[in-house]
Coordinates of C-alpha atoms (C1' of nucleotides) in Angstrom, one line a residue:
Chain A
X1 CA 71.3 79.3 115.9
X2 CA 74.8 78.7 115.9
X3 CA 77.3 81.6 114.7
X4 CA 80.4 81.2 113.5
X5 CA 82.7 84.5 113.7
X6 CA 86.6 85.0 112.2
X7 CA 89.5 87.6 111.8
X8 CA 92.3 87.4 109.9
X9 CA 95.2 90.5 108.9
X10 CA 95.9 88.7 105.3
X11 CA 98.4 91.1 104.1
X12 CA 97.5 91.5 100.5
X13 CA 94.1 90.1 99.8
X14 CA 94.7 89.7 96.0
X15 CA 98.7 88.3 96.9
X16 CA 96.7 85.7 99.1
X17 CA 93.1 85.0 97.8
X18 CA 93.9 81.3 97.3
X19 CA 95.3 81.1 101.2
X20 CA 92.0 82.8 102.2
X21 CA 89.3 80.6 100.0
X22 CA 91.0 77.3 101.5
X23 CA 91.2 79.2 105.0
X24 CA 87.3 79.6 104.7
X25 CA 86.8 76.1 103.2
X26 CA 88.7 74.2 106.5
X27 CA 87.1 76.7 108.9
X28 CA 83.4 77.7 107.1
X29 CA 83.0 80.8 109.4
X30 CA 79.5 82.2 108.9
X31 CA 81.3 85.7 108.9
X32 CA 85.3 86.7 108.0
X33 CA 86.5 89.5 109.1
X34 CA 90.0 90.7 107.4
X35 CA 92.1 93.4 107.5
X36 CA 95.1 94.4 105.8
X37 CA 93.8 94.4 102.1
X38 CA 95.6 96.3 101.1
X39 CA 93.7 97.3 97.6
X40 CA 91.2 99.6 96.4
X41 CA 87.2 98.5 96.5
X42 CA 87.3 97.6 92.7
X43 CA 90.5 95.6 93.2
X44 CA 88.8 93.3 95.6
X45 CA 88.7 89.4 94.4
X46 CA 85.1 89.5 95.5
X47 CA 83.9 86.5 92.8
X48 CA 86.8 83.8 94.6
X49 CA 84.4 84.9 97.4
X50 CA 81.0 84.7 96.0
X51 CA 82.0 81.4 94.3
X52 CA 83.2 79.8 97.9
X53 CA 79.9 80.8 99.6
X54 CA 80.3 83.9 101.1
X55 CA 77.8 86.5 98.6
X56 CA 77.5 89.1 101.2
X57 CA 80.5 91.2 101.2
X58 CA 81.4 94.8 102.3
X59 CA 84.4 96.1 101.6
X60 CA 86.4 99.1 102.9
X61 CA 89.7 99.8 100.3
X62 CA 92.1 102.4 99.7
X63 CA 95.1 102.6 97.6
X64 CA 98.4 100.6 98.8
X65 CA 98.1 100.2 102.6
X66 CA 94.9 99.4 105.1
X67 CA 91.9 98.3 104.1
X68 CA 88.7 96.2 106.1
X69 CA 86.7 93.8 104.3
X70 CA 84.1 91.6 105.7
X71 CA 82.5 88.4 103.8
X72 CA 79.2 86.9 104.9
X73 CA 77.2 83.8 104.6
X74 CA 74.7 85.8 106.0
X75 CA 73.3 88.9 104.7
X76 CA 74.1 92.1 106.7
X77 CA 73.0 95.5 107.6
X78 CA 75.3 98.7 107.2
X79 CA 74.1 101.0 109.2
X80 CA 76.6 102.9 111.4
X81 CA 79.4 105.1 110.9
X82 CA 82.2 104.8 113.3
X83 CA 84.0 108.2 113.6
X84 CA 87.5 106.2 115.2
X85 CA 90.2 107.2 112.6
X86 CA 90.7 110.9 112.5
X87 CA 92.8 110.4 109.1
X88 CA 89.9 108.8 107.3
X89 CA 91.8 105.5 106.6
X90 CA 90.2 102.3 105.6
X91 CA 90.3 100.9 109.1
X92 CA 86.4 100.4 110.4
X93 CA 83.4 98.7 109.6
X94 CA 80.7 98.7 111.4
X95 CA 77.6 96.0 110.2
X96 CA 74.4 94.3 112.3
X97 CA 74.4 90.6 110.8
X98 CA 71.9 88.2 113.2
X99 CA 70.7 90.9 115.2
X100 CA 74.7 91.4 116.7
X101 CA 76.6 94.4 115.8
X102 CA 80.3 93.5 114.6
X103 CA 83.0 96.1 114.4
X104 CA 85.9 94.8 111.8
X105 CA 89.1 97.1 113.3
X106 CA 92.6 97.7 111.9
X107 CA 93.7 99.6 114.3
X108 CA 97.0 101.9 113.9
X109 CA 99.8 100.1 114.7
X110 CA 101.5 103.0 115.9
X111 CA 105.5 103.5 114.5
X112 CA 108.5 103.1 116.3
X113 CA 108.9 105.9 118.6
X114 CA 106.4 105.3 121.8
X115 CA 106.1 109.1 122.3
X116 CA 102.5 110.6 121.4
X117 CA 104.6 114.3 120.7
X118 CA 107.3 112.7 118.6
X119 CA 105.6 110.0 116.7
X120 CA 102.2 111.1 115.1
X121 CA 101.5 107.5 114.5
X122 CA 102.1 106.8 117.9
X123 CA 99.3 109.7 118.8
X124 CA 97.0 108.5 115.9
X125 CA 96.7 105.4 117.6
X126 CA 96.2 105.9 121.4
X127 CA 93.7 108.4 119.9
X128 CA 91.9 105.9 117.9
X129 CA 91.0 103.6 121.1
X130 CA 90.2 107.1 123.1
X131 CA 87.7 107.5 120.6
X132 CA 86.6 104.3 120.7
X133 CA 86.3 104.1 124.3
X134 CA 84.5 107.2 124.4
X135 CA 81.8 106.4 122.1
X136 CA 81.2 102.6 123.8
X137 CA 80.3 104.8 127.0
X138 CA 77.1 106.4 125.3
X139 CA 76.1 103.6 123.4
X140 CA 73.4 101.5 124.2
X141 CA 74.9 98.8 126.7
X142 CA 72.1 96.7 125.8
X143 CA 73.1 96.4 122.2
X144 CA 74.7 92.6 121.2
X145 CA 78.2 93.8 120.3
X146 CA 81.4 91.8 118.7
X147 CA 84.8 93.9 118.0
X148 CA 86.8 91.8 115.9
X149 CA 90.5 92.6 114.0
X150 CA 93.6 93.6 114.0
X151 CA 94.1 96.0 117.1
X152 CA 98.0 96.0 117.4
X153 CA 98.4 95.8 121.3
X154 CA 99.0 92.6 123.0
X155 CA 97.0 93.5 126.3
X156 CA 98.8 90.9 129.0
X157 CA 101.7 89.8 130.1
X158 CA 101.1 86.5 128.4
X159 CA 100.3 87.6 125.2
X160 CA 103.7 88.6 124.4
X161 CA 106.9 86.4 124.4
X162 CA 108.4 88.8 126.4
X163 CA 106.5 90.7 128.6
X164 CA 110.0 92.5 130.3
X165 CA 111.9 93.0 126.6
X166 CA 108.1 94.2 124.9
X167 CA 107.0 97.1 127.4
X168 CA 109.7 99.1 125.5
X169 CA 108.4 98.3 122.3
X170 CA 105.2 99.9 120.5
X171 CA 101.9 97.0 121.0
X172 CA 102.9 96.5 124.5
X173 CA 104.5 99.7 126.1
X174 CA 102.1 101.2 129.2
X175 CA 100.3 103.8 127.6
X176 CA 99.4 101.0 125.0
X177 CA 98.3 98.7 127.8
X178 CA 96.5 101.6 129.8
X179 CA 94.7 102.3 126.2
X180 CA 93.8 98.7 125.7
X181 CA 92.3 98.3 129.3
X182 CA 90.3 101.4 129.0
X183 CA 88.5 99.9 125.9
X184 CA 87.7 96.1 127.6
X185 CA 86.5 98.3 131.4
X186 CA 84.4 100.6 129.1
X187 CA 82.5 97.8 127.3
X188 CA 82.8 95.4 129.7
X189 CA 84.2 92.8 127.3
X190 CA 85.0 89.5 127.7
X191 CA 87.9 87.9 126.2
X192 CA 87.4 84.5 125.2
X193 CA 90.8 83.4 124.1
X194 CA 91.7 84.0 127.7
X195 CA 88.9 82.1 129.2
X196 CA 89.9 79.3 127.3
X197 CA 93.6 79.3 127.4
X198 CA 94.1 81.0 131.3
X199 CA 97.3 82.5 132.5
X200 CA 100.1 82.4 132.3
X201 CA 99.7 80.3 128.9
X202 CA 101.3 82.3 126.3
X203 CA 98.7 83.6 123.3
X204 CA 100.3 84.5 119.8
X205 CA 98.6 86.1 116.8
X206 CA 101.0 87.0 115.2
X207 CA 104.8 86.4 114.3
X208 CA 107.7 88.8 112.6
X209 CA 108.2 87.7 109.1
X210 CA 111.9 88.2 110.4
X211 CA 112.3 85.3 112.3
X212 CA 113.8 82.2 109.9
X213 CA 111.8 79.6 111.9
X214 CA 109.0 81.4 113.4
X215 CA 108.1 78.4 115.8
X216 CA 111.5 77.9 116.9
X217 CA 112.1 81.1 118.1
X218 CA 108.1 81.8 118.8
X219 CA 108.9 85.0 119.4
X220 CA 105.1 86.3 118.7
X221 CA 102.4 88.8 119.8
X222 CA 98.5 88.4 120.4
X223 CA 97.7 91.5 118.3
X224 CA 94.3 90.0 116.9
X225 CA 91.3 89.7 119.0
X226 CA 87.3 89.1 119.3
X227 CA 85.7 90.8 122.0
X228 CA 82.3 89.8 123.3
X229 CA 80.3 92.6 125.0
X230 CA 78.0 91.8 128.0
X231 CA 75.0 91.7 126.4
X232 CA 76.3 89.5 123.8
X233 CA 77.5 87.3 126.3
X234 CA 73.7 87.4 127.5
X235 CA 72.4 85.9 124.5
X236 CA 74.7 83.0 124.3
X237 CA 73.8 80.0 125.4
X238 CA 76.7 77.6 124.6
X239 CA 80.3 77.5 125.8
X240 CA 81.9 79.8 123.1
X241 CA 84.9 77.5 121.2
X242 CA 87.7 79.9 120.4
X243 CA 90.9 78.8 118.2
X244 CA 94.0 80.6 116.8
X245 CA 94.5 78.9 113.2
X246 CA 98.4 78.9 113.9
X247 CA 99.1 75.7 111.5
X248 CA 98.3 79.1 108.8
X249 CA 101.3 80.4 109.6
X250 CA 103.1 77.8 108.7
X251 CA 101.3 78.3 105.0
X252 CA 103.9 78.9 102.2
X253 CA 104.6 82.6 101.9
X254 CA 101.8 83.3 104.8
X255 CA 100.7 86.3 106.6
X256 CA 102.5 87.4 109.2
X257 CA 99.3 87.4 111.3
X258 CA 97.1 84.0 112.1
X259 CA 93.7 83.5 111.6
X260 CA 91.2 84.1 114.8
X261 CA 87.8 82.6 115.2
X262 CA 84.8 82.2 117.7
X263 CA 81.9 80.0 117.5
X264 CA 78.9 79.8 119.7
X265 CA 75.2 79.3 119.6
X266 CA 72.5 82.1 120.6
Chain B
X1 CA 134.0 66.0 69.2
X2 CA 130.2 67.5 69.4
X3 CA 129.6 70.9 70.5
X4 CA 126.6 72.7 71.5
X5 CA 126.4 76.2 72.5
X6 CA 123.4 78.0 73.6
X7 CA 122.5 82.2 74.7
X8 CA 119.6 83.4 76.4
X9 CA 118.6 86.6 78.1
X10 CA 117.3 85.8 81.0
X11 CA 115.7 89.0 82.3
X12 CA 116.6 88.4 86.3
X13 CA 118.4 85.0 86.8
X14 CA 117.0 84.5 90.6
X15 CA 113.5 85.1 89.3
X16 CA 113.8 82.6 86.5
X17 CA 116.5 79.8 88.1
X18 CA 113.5 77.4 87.4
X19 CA 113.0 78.4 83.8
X20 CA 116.9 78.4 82.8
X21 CA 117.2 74.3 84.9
X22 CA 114.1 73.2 82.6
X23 CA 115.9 74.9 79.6
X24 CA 119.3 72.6 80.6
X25 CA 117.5 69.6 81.0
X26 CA 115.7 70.0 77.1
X27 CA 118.3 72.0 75.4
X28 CA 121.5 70.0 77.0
X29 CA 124.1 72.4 75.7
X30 CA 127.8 72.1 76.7
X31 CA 127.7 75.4 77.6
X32 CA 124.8 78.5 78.2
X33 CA 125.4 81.9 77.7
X34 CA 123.5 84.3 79.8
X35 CA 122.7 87.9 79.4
X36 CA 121.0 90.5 82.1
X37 CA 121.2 88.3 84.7
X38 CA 120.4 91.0 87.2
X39 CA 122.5 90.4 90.1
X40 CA 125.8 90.7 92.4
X41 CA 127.9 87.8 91.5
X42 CA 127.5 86.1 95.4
X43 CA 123.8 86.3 94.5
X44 CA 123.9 84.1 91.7
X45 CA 122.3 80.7 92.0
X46 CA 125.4 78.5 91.2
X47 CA 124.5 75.9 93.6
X48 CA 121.0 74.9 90.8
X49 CA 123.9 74.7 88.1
X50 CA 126.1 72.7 89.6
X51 CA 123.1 70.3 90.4
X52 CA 122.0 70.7 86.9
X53 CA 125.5 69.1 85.7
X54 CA 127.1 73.0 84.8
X55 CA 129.7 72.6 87.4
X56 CA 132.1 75.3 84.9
X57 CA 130.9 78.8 85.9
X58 CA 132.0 82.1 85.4
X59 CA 129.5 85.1 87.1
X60 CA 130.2 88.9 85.9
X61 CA 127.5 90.8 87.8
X62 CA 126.6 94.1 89.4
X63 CA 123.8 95.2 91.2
X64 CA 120.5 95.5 89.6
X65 CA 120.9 95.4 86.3
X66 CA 122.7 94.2 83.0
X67 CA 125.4 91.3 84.5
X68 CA 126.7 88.2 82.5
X69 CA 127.0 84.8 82.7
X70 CA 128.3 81.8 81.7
X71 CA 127.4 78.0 82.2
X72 CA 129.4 75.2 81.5
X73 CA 129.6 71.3 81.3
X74 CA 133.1 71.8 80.2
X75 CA 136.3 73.5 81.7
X76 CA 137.3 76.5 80.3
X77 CA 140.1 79.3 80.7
X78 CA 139.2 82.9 81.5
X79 CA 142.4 84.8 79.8
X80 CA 141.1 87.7 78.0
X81 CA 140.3 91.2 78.8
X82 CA 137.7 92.5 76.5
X83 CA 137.7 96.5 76.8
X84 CA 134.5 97.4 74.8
X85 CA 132.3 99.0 77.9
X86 CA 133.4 102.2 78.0
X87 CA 131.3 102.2 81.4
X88 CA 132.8 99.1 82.8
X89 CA 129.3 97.7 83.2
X90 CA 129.0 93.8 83.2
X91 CA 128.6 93.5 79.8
X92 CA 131.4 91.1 78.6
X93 CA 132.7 87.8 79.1
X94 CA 135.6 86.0 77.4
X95 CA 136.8 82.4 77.8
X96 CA 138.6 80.0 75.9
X97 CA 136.5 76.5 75.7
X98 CA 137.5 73.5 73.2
X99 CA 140.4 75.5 71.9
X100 CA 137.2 78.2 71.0
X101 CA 137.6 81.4 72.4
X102 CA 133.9 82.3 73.1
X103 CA 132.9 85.7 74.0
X104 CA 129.4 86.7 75.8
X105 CA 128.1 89.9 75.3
X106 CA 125.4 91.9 76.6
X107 CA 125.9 95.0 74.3
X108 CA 123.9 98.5 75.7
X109 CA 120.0 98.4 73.8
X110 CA 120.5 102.1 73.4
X111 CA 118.0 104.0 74.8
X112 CA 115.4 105.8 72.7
X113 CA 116.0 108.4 70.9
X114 CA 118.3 107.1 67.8
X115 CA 120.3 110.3 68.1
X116 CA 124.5 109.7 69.6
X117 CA 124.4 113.8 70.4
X118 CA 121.1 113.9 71.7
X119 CA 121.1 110.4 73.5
X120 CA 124.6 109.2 75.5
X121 CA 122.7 105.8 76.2
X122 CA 122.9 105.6 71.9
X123 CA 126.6 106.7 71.7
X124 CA 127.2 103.8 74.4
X125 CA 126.3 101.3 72.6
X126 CA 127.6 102.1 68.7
X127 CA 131.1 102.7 70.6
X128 CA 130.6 99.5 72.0
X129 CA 130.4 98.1 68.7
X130 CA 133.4 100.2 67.0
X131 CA 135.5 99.2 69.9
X132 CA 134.5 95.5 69.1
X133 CA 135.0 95.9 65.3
X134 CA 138.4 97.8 66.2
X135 CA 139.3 95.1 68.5
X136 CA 138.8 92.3 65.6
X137 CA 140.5 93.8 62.8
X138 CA 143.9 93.7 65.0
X139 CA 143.2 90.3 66.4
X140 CA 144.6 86.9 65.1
X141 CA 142.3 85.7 62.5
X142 CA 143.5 82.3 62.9
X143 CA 142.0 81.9 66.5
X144 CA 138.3 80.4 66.1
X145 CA 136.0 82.5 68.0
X146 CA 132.5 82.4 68.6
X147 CA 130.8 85.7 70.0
X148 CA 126.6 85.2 71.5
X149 CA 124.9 87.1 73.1
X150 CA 121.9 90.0 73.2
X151 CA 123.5 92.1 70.7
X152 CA 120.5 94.5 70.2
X153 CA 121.1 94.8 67.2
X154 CA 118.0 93.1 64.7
X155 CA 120.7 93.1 61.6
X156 CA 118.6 92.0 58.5
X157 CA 115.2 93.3 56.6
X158 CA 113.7 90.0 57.7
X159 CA 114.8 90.3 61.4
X160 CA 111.9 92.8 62.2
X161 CA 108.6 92.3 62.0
X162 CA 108.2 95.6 59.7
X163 CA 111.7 96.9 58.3
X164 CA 109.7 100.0 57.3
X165 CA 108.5 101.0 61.0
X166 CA 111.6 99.6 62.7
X167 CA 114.1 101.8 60.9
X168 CA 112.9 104.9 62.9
X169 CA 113.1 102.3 66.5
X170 CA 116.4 102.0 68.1
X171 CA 117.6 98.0 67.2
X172 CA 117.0 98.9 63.7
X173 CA 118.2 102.4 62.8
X174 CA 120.4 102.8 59.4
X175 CA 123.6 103.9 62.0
X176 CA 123.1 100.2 63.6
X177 CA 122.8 98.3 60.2
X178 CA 126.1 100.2 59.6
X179 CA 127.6 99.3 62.8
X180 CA 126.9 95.3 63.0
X181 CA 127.6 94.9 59.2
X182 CA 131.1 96.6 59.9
X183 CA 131.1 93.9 62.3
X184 CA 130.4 91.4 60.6
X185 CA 133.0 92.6 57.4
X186 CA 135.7 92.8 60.3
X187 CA 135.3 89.5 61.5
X188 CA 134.1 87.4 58.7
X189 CA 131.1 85.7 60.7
X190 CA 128.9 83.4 59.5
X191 CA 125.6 83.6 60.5
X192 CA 124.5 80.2 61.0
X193 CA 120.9 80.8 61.7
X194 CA 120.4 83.2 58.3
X195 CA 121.8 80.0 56.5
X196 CA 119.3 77.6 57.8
X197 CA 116.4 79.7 57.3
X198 CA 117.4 82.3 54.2
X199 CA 115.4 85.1 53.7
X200 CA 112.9 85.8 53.1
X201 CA 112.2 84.2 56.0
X202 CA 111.3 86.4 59.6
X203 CA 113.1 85.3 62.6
X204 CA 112.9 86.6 65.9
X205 CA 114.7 86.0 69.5
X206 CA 112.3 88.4 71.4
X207 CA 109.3 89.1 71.6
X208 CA 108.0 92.6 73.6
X209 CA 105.8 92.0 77.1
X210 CA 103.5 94.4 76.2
X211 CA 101.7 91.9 73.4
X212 CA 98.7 90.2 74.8
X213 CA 99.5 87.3 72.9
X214 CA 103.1 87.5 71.0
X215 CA 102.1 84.2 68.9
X216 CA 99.1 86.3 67.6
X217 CA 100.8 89.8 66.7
X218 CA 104.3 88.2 66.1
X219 CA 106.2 91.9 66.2
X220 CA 109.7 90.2 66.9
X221 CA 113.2 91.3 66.5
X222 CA 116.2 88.7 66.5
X223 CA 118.5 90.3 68.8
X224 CA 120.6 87.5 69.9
X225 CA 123.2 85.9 67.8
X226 CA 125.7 83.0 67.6
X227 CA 128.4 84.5 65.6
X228 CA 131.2 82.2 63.7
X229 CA 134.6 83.6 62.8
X230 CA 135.8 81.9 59.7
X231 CA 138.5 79.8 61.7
X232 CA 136.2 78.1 63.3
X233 CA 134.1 77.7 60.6
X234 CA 136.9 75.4 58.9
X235 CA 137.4 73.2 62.1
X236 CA 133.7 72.5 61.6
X237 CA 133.4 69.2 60.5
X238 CA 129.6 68.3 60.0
X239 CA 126.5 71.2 59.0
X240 CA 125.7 73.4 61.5
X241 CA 122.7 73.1 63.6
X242 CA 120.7 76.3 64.7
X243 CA 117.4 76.9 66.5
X244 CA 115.8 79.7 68.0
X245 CA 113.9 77.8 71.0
X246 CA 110.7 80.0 70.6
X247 CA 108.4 78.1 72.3
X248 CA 110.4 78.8 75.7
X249 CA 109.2 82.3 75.3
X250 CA 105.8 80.9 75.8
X251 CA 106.3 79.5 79.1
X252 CA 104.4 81.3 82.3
X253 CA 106.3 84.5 83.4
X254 CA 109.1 84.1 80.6
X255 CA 111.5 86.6 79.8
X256 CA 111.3 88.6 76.8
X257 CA 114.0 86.5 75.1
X258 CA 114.0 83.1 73.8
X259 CA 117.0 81.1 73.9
X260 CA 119.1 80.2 71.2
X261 CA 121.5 77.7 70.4
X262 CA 124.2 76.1 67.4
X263 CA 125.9 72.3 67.3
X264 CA 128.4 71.2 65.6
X265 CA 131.7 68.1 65.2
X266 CA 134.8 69.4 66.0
Chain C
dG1 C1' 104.3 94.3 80.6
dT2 C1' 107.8 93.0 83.5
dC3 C1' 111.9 93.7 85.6
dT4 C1' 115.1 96.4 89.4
dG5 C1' 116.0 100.2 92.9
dA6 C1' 114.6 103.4 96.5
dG7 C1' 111.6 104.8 100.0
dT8 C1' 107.9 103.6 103.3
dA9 C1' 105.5 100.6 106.3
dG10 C1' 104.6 96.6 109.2
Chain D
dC1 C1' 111.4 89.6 106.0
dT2 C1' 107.5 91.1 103.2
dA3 C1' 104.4 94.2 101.2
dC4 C1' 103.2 98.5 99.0
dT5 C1' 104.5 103.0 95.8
dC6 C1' 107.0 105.2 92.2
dA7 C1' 110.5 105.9 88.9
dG8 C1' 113.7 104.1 85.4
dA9 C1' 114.8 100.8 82.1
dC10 C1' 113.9 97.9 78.2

DNA sequence: GTCTGAGTAG
DNA sequence: CTACTCAGAC
């Protein structure tokens, strides 16, 4: 079978439900992933959803800020509780959907101040990916994994538009990178965006609302990623296509993050 | 010549620049009065006027809230200093148009509590209309003068939708009756609207958001007026024509106002 | 119900 | 720059 997997921080589900059913009609991802939806479970536009095709959803609110959701072609278990957010936030969802476990993250982004004593956000967010490093060590390698989301650290050099001017700047300061390197040695993942698009090719996800023309400056980050874990990687038996939707950017009053998405048969 | 004047609280100019250009480009008036246009004067969207063939304009704003505009196809003098805001709010506008002076008023609604004691907000906006009424019985009645505007003020039995349950609501309290007829004594208007459509007729200017459907429960008030001193009433050379453009308030996202508007030979 | 401001967050 | 909350106004 072929699967289809996407990502997307929509900032604001219900602001940008129309931007999101016409994402899913150009891209027909068998699974979307999103993060930022920023509403509570009974304020989720889950019929725009059901009425595009996607029947199956799960969906992680709270009031104002955060907030998973995952949509489905494909029914879906739920059957694991991810301990990763020591505040409780709507930030994890953990399902098994064609015998592959997908984690949908929105990971702290972390405040200003890159200081784990001064900045409680800061420490709320190197603590989320110790946790979640931790816990990939005594799981069951052999387990089909996929982390997909939001998780607000642009790992390389090249996924930054400036590596030098960024390493002061929380989603790409050392502790952040140390963090994020931790996470890919401890599941052994494999990073297909990179594959496809090698060094020292620059990778964006995402671009600052505060930039006029965001392609003209392109001053952008690769926050959002899709992580294949070894015995995933196993089970396919295609080359995996991977694509940033950046053309969504350019959307009328878009979100500040692009769509993600990987396809591959198993 | 032909004249055509029109007033509309706008509720946020910026958020409605579309609304007031489709309004122009039906209505045609010489010249638009507008009333809580909700921003600085360097924020307001001359640039759309002048485009729209209002190349005449005259901003009185402050942040936030209240602010007064004016609109014009024609040029007009700005030579008057209207001191009825004992706040200094932008309330008030005074020009001289057509040999008309023409004075734009958003007068204070009043708060809630119809008590000048209990409620400064109240006080405000009867001294607003004694200052006014002071300011007419020393003025030269030979001037023609036209006064619009939000007046808050619903004047007449048949300017609420029930006289009985308004008169305890501020816009229709016995001290307001007192205070606009006193205007109307010390200035001699003539109420061109009344005239076209005598009582017992209803009619309204606004309509109150929180109606599902204002068409169906009708509760209206007319608080905006097109007021016409008696020496402009004898340059008037043809009837008078007045309408009350209701169905603008059915647009999408109106404000809670409906325009207004009077023609006449000069 | 629909505006604006201030504060918070990204 | 854009989004959310909440209060204040009408």
């Amino acid at each position: 079978m072929r699967l289809s997997i996407a990502s997307w921080n929509i900032n604001s589900v219900r602001l940008r439900i129309d931007q999101v059913i016409r994402f899913l009609d150009l891209a027909r991802p068998d699974i979307l992933c999103l993060q930022e939806i920023k509403c509570q479970n009974g304020e989720f536009p889950r019929k725009a959803f059901e009425e595009a095709g996607y029947p199956h959803i799960l969906v992680t609110g709270q009031k104002g800020w955060h907030g998973v959701a995952l949509v489905s072609k494909l029914p879906f278990e739920t059957n694991e509780i991810l301990p990763f957010c020591r505040r409780g936030e709507a930030r994890v969802q953990g399902i098994k959907a064609a015998g592959i476990d997908l984690w949908n993250f929105y990971i702290p982004a972390g405040g200003d101040v890159p200081d784990r004593e001064a900045n409680d956000k800061f420490d709320h967010k190197l603590e989320f990916y110790e946790r979640l490093t931790a816990y990939l060590k005594s799981r069951n390698p052999d387990a089909p994994l996929l982390i997909a989301g939001d998780l607000n650290i642009a790992p390389g050099e090249n996924d930054v538009w400036s590596h030098r001017q960024m390493l002061k700047v929380v989603s790409h300061t050392p502790p952040e990178l140390e963090a994020f390197a931790n996470l890919m040695d401890a599941g052994g993942f494999h990073d297909a965006f990179r594959e496809l698009w090698p060094e020292p090719q620059k990778l964006f996800t995402w671009w600052s609302y505060r930039a006029a023309d965001f392609r003209k400056s392109n001053r952008g980050l690769r926050l959002d990623h899709l992580l294949i874990n070894p015995a995933l990687k196993a089970r396919i038996t295609s080359p995996i296509a991977a694509i940033i939707h950046d053309r969504v950017r350019e959307w009328d009053r878009p979100s500040d993050h692009a769509p993600i998405q990987i396809e591959f048969d198993l």
